[in-house]
Amino acid sequence: MLTAREIFWMLRYMNAKAIERMTSWPDRFRAWRRFWRSYGQYQELSKPHAKVPLSHLYPCIGDDTTKTPIEPIYFYQDAWAFEKIVTRWPSWHVDVGSHHKYVALLSKVVPVTMVDLRPLSLPLETLQFRMGSIVDLPYENSSVPSVSSLCVIEHVGLGRYGDPLNPRGSEQAIRELKRIVQPGGDLYISLTLDDDDRTYFNAHRVFREDSVLEWFKPFQVVERRYIYGEDFGAVRKRGFGVGCYHLRCVP
């Protein structure tokens, strides 16, 4: 049984979502109007045998944008990590929980094993998979030459992806990632940054950069890059962003 407080916050959240949907209606209406206009024009251009019946309509609304829409975080961080890893050309790479498209493409040029709580729903001949948790990785100490985990650490222990609840999940995840990297090996991480450490249950946590750098010790920071909205650069700014870190295990 939900408590009155839980019901209040559920309704408040649902109301916010409803308002968001309502404010998008003008754009949706204009998109549908463009669709019907273009359908009519296409019918006029078509010969009788090539006209499209209403039963064959498959409306794709809102794709006719002036620019190709891109989600900046995954676009920048995945390209950044891919380039760094391929440049280093490790004999073997382990990824923990990153986006499957990034891992799939990386596996075409570098031998890759992906570790995740949930198995992939599709096989790929170049990609090895191991079931495992980021807080208990299935590798010996100092055994892996190259490791990545992009936009994963901030979610650990919040239960969002079916993982056990753990208020210290992010810290434990970083310790485990560091544990398996061999001396001289590389670790590529991205996570969410802000001006204070906070938890937004059950979406993600945000961290102060000094907190993150303390957890990374004694690894050497080889490179830091930051994503703020559509900007990707080397300058840390105030407010919410994503930090991308190339770290090295000092022999």
mmCIF file of C-alpha atoms in Angstrom:
data_model
loop_
_atom_site.group_PDB
_atom_site.id
_atom_site.type_symbol
_atom_site.label_atom_id
_atom_site.label_comp_id
_atom_site.label_asym_id
_atom_site.label_seq_id
_atom_site.Cartn_x
_atom_site.Cartn_y
_atom_site.Cartn_z
ATOM 1 C CA MET A 1 0.000 0.000 0.000
ATOM 2 C CA LEU A 2 1.363 3.399 -0.982
ATOM 3 C CA THR A 3 1.587 6.063 1.695
ATOM 4 C CA ALA A 4 0.013 9.510 1.237
ATOM 5 C CA ARG A 5 3.497 10.992 0.751
ATOM 6 C CA GLU A 6 4.365 8.461 -1.949
ATOM 7 C CA ILE A 7 1.066 9.121 -3.743
ATOM 8 C CA PHE A 8 1.690 12.888 -3.595
ATOM 9 C CA TRP A 9 5.105 12.614 -5.233
ATOM 10 C CA MET A 10 3.857 10.118 -7.814
ATOM 11 C CA LEU A 11 1.040 12.476 -8.850
ATOM 12 C CA ARG A 12 3.402 15.440 -8.898
ATOM 13 C CA TYR A 13 5.779 13.584 -11.202
ATOM 14 C CA MET A 14 2.948 12.418 -13.448
ATOM 15 C CA ASN A 15 1.593 15.962 -13.645
ATOM 16 C CA ALA A 16 4.999 17.304 -14.680
ATOM 17 C CA LYS A 17 5.145 14.715 -17.458
ATOM 18 C CA ALA A 18 1.610 15.626 -18.586
ATOM 19 C CA ILE A 19 2.561 19.318 -18.789
ATOM 20 C CA GLU A 20 5.631 18.428 -20.825
ATOM 21 C CA ARG A 21 3.481 16.465 -23.292
ATOM 22 C CA MET A 22 0.939 19.298 -23.541
ATOM 23 C CA THR A 23 3.585 21.912 -24.350
ATOM 24 C CA SER A 24 4.830 19.754 -27.244
ATOM 25 C CA TRP A 25 1.378 19.544 -28.888
ATOM 26 C CA PRO A 26 1.806 22.603 -31.164
ATOM 27 C CA ASP A 27 4.939 21.094 -32.693
ATOM 28 C CA ARG A 28 3.245 17.716 -33.082
ATOM 29 C CA PHE A 29 0.227 19.322 -34.743
ATOM 30 C CA ARG A 30 2.423 21.163 -37.248
ATOM 31 C CA ALA A 31 4.334 17.951 -37.977
ATOM 32 C CA TRP A 32 1.115 16.058 -38.723
ATOM 33 C CA ARG A 33 -0.069 18.882 -40.952
ATOM 34 C CA ARG A 34 3.200 18.667 -42.932
ATOM 35 C CA PHE A 35 2.733 14.915 -43.232
ATOM 36 C CA TRP A 36 -0.763 15.130 -44.723
ATOM 37 C CA ARG A 37 0.285 17.928 -47.074
ATOM 38 C CA SER A 38 3.286 15.925 -48.331
ATOM 39 C CA TYR A 39 1.133 12.792 -48.696
ATOM 40 C CA GLY A 40 -1.302 14.706 -50.891
ATOM 41 C CA GLN A 41 1.525 16.124 -52.983
ATOM 42 C CA TYR A 42 3.089 12.659 -53.382
ATOM 43 C CA GLN A 43 -0.253 11.274 -54.599
ATOM 44 C CA GLU A 44 -0.519 14.046 -57.180
ATOM 45 C CA LEU A 45 3.002 13.271 -58.449
ATOM 46 C CA SER A 46 2.356 9.520 -58.663
ATOM 47 C CA LYS A 47 0.882 7.652 -61.610
ATOM 48 C CA PRO A 48 -2.390 5.831 -60.869
ATOM 49 C CA HIS A 49 -0.770 2.424 -60.368
ATOM 50 C CA ALA A 50 1.848 3.900 -57.947
ATOM 51 C CA LYS A 51 -0.463 5.825 -55.640
ATOM 52 C CA VAL A 52 -0.211 4.885 -51.933
ATOM 53 C CA PRO A 53 -3.452 3.713 -50.298
ATOM 54 C CA LEU A 54 -4.305 4.868 -46.780
ATOM 55 C CA SER A 55 -3.818 1.304 -45.533
ATOM 56 C CA HIS A 56 -0.118 1.553 -46.445
ATOM 57 C CA LEU A 57 0.612 4.724 -44.513
ATOM 58 C CA TYR A 58 3.449 4.489 -41.995
ATOM 59 C CA PRO A 59 3.725 8.025 -40.535
ATOM 60 C CA CYS A 60 7.164 9.002 -39.255
ATOM 61 C CA ILE A 61 6.441 12.312 -37.598
ATOM 62 C CA GLY A 62 9.055 14.894 -36.649
ATOM 63 C CA ASP A 63 12.006 13.440 -38.570
ATOM 64 C CA ASP A 64 12.069 16.319 -41.078
ATOM 65 C CA THR A 65 14.417 18.474 -39.019
ATOM 66 C CA THR A 66 16.857 21.002 -40.439
ATOM 67 C CA LYS A 67 19.740 19.188 -38.695
ATOM 68 C CA THR A 68 20.266 15.541 -37.816
ATOM 69 C CA PRO A 69 19.425 15.347 -34.076
ATOM 70 C CA ILE A 70 22.180 13.841 -31.934
ATOM 71 C CA GLU A 71 22.286 12.982 -28.227
ATOM 72 C CA PRO A 72 25.579 14.730 -27.368
ATOM 73 C CA ILE A 73 26.778 12.674 -24.377
ATOM 74 C CA TYR A 74 26.984 9.286 -26.092
ATOM 75 C CA PHE A 75 28.051 10.868 -29.397
ATOM 76 C CA TYR A 76 31.081 12.584 -27.869
ATOM 77 C CA GLN A 77 32.119 10.143 -25.145
ATOM 78 C CA ASP A 78 31.896 7.039 -27.358
ATOM 79 C CA ALA A 79 33.886 8.664 -30.170
ATOM 80 C CA TRP A 80 36.461 9.907 -27.640
ATOM 81 C CA ALA A 81 36.945 6.510 -25.988
ATOM 82 C CA PHE A 82 36.962 4.641 -29.312
ATOM 83 C CA GLU A 83 39.769 6.821 -30.662
ATOM 84 C CA LYS A 84 41.822 6.588 -27.470
ATOM 85 C CA ILE A 85 41.554 2.796 -27.289
ATOM 86 C CA VAL A 86 42.296 2.196 -30.970
ATOM 87 C CA THR A 87 45.308 4.530 -30.761
ATOM 88 C CA ARG A 88 46.703 2.524 -27.832
ATOM 89 C CA TRP A 89 45.815 -0.753 -29.656
ATOM 90 C CA PRO A 90 45.662 -3.101 -26.658
ATOM 91 C CA SER A 91 45.963 -6.838 -27.123
ATOM 92 C CA TRP A 92 42.636 -7.208 -25.311
ATOM 93 C CA HIS A 93 40.009 -4.824 -23.950
ATOM 94 C CA VAL A 94 37.280 -5.269 -21.337
ATOM 95 C CA ASP A 95 34.241 -3.002 -21.273
ATOM 96 C CA VAL A 96 31.884 -2.895 -18.310
ATOM 97 C CA GLY A 97 28.315 -1.867 -19.022
ATOM 98 C CA SER A 98 28.824 0.758 -21.737
ATOM 99 C CA HIS A 99 26.439 1.303 -24.659
ATOM 100 C CA HIS A 100 26.196 -1.778 -26.848
ATOM 101 C CA LYS A 101 26.710 0.124 -30.130
ATOM 102 C CA TYR A 102 30.032 1.538 -28.936
ATOM 103 C CA VAL A 103 31.173 -1.882 -27.738
ATOM 104 C CA ALA A 104 30.042 -3.607 -30.941
ATOM 105 C CA LEU A 105 31.974 -1.213 -33.187
ATOM 106 C CA LEU A 106 35.065 -1.361 -30.965
ATOM 107 C CA SER A 107 35.008 -5.167 -31.168
ATOM 108 C CA LYS A 108 35.507 -4.928 -34.938
ATOM 109 C CA VAL A 109 39.011 -3.485 -34.502
ATOM 110 C CA VAL A 110 40.131 -4.626 -31.023
ATOM 111 C CA PRO A 111 39.431 -7.938 -29.207
ATOM 112 C CA VAL A 112 36.692 -6.991 -26.709
ATOM 113 C CA THR A 113 34.934 -8.734 -23.839
ATOM 114 C CA MET A 114 31.821 -7.010 -22.513
ATOM 115 C CA VAL A 115 30.787 -7.500 -18.888
ATOM 116 C CA ASP A 116 27.238 -6.667 -17.800
ATOM 117 C CA LEU A 117 24.507 -7.731 -15.399
ATOM 118 C CA ARG A 118 22.182 -8.450 -18.302
ATOM 119 C CA PRO A 119 23.105 -10.561 -21.331
ATOM 120 C CA LEU A 120 22.889 -8.993 -24.772
ATOM 121 C CA SER A 121 19.736 -9.958 -26.668
ATOM 122 C CA LEU A 122 21.704 -10.384 -29.920
ATOM 123 C CA PRO A 123 24.991 -12.220 -30.586
ATOM 124 C CA LEU A 124 27.964 -10.715 -32.431
ATOM 125 C CA GLU A 125 30.798 -12.951 -33.599
ATOM 126 C CA THR A 126 33.524 -10.438 -32.710
ATOM 127 C CA LEU A 127 32.207 -9.629 -29.234
ATOM 128 C CA GLN A 128 32.738 -11.869 -26.219
ATOM 129 C CA PHE A 129 30.298 -11.501 -23.308
ATOM 130 C CA ARG A 130 30.590 -12.341 -19.598
ATOM 131 C CA MET A 131 27.881 -11.984 -16.989
ATOM 132 C CA GLY A 132 29.158 -9.966 -14.065
ATOM 133 C CA SER A 133 28.707 -7.044 -11.728
ATOM 134 C CA ILE A 134 30.816 -3.898 -11.765
ATOM 135 C CA VAL A 135 31.154 -4.194 -7.971
ATOM 136 C CA ASP A 136 32.465 -7.784 -8.271
ATOM 137 C CA LEU A 137 34.220 -8.141 -11.611
ATOM 138 C CA PRO A 138 35.118 -11.678 -12.788
ATOM 139 C CA TYR A 139 38.856 -10.972 -13.228
ATOM 140 C CA GLU A 140 41.986 -11.386 -11.142
ATOM 141 C CA ASN A 141 43.864 -8.432 -9.690
ATOM 142 C CA SER A 142 45.972 -6.491 -12.214
ATOM 143 C CA SER A 143 45.036 -8.818 -15.070
ATOM 144 C CA VAL A 144 43.474 -6.632 -17.808
ATOM 145 C CA PRO A 145 45.495 -4.257 -20.047
ATOM 146 C CA SER A 146 42.636 -1.970 -21.087
ATOM 147 C CA VAL A 147 39.237 -1.275 -19.474
ATOM 148 C CA SER A 148 36.345 1.098 -20.180
ATOM 149 C CA SER A 149 33.067 1.913 -18.479
ATOM 150 C CA LEU A 150 31.161 4.859 -19.949
ATOM 151 C CA CYS A 151 28.171 6.461 -18.211
ATOM 152 C CA VAL A 152 27.824 3.483 -15.854
ATOM 153 C CA ILE A 153 29.356 4.409 -12.507
ATOM 154 C CA GLU A 154 26.716 7.030 -11.648
ATOM 155 C CA HIS A 155 23.933 4.403 -11.858
ATOM 156 C CA VAL A 156 25.458 1.676 -9.693
ATOM 157 C CA GLY A 157 23.417 0.715 -6.634
ATOM 158 C CA LEU A 158 20.240 2.646 -7.516
ATOM 159 C CA GLY A 159 18.338 -0.406 -8.767
ATOM 160 C CA ARG A 160 17.480 1.215 -12.090
ATOM 161 C CA TYR A 161 18.854 -1.667 -14.127
ATOM 162 C CA GLY A 162 17.950 -4.444 -11.713
ATOM 163 C CA ASP A 163 21.169 -4.199 -9.682
ATOM 164 C CA PRO A 164 21.119 -4.504 -5.860
ATOM 165 C CA LEU A 165 20.600 -1.267 -3.923
ATOM 166 C CA ASN A 166 23.901 0.081 -2.626
ATOM 167 C CA PRO A 167 24.423 3.694 -1.458
ATOM 168 C CA ARG A 168 28.206 3.309 -1.960
ATOM 169 C CA GLY A 169 27.888 1.558 -5.295
ATOM 170 C CA SER A 170 29.749 4.190 -7.316
ATOM 171 C CA GLU A 171 32.811 4.158 -5.052
ATOM 172 C CA GLN A 172 32.902 0.361 -5.036
ATOM 173 C CA ALA A 173 32.585 0.280 -8.825
ATOM 174 C CA ILE A 174 35.624 2.534 -9.248
ATOM 175 C CA ARG A 175 37.654 0.402 -6.818
ATOM 176 C CA GLU A 176 36.773 -2.735 -8.803
ATOM 177 C CA LEU A 177 37.638 -1.158 -12.143
ATOM 178 C CA LYS A 178 40.992 -0.022 -10.778
ATOM 179 C CA ARG A 179 41.637 -3.432 -9.220
ATOM 180 C CA ILE A 180 41.619 -5.357 -12.500
ATOM 181 C CA VAL A 181 43.819 -2.974 -14.554
ATOM 182 C CA GLN A 182 47.365 -4.243 -14.947
ATOM 183 C CA PRO A 183 50.383 -1.972 -14.241
ATOM 184 C CA GLY A 184 50.830 0.405 -17.165
ATOM 185 C CA GLY A 185 47.295 -0.393 -18.347
ATOM 186 C CA ASP A 186 44.560 2.071 -19.250
ATOM 187 C CA LEU A 187 41.150 2.869 -17.788
ATOM 188 C CA TYR A 188 38.567 4.957 -19.672
ATOM 189 C CA ILE A 189 35.661 6.293 -17.639
ATOM 190 C CA SER A 190 32.876 8.819 -18.076
ATOM 191 C CA LEU A 191 30.465 9.970 -15.377
ATOM 192 C CA THR A 192 28.186 12.839 -14.441
ATOM 193 C CA LEU A 193 29.641 15.915 -12.698
ATOM 194 C CA ASP A 194 28.117 18.860 -10.836
ATOM 195 C CA ASP A 195 29.007 21.419 -8.187
ATOM 196 C CA ASP A 196 27.948 19.095 -5.324
ATOM 197 C CA ASP A 197 27.658 15.358 -4.739
ATOM 198 C CA ARG A 198 23.986 14.404 -5.059
ATOM 199 C CA THR A 199 21.778 11.399 -5.787
ATOM 200 C CA TYR A 200 18.748 11.667 -8.080
ATOM 201 C CA PHE A 201 16.963 8.439 -7.226
ATOM 202 C CA ASN A 202 16.712 6.218 -9.150
ATOM 203 C CA ALA A 203 18.166 7.859 -12.286
ATOM 204 C CA HIS A 204 21.779 8.647 -11.412
ATOM 205 C CA ARG A 205 24.225 10.352 -9.072
ATOM 206 C CA VAL A 206 26.299 13.464 -9.778
ATOM 207 C CA PHE A 207 29.760 14.096 -8.342
ATOM 208 C CA ARG A 208 32.162 16.891 -7.593
ATOM 209 C CA GLU A 209 35.272 16.401 -9.662
ATOM 210 C CA ASP A 210 37.525 16.490 -6.600
ATOM 211 C CA SER A 211 35.527 13.572 -5.153
ATOM 212 C CA VAL A 212 36.029 11.600 -8.361
ATOM 213 C CA LEU A 213 39.751 12.337 -8.595
ATOM 214 C CA GLU A 214 40.215 11.222 -4.984
ATOM 215 C CA TRP A 215 38.578 7.875 -5.798
ATOM 216 C CA PHE A 216 40.818 7.470 -8.871
ATOM 217 C CA LYS A 217 44.066 7.697 -6.878
ATOM 218 C CA PRO A 218 46.786 6.482 -7.329
ATOM 219 C CA PHE A 219 45.973 6.217 -11.047
ATOM 220 C CA GLN A 220 47.515 8.907 -13.235
ATOM 221 C CA VAL A 221 45.090 11.171 -15.127
ATOM 222 C CA VAL A 222 46.306 11.106 -18.746
ATOM 223 C CA GLU A 223 43.481 13.198 -20.171
ATOM 224 C CA ARG A 224 40.244 14.889 -19.078
ATOM 225 C CA ARG A 225 37.477 16.030 -21.422
ATOM 226 C CA TYR A 226 34.079 17.469 -20.577
ATOM 227 C CA ILE A 227 30.631 17.516 -22.173
ATOM 228 C CA TYR A 228 28.312 20.438 -21.391
ATOM 229 C CA GLY A 229 25.222 20.396 -23.538
ATOM 230 C CA GLU A 230 26.539 20.353 -27.102
ATOM 231 C CA ASP A 231 30.065 21.457 -26.145
ATOM 232 C CA PHE A 232 32.937 18.971 -25.863
ATOM 233 C CA GLY A 233 36.205 20.408 -24.606
ATOM 234 C CA ALA A 234 39.061 20.394 -22.109
ATOM 235 C CA VAL A 235 37.690 23.055 -19.725
ATOM 236 C CA ARG A 236 35.774 22.121 -16.570
ATOM 237 C CA LYS A 237 32.745 24.402 -16.077
ATOM 238 C CA ARG A 238 30.221 24.920 -13.314
ATOM 239 C CA GLY A 239 26.955 23.028 -13.257
ATOM 240 C CA PHE A 240 25.884 19.699 -14.680
ATOM 241 C CA GLY A 241 28.096 17.973 -17.227
ATOM 242 C CA VAL A 242 29.880 14.740 -18.041
ATOM 243 C CA GLY A 243 33.570 14.127 -17.390
ATOM 244 C CA CYS A 244 35.560 11.765 -19.623
ATOM 245 C CA TYR A 245 38.777 10.472 -18.027
ATOM 246 C CA HIS A 246 41.662 8.501 -19.480
ATOM 247 C CA LEU A 247 43.551 7.051 -16.513
ATOM 248 C CA ARG A 248 46.665 4.911 -16.295
ATOM 249 C CA CYS A 249 47.741 2.423 -13.648
ATOM 250 C CA VAL A 250 51.180 3.615 -12.564
ATOM 251 C CA PRO A 251 53.629 0.647 -12.435
#
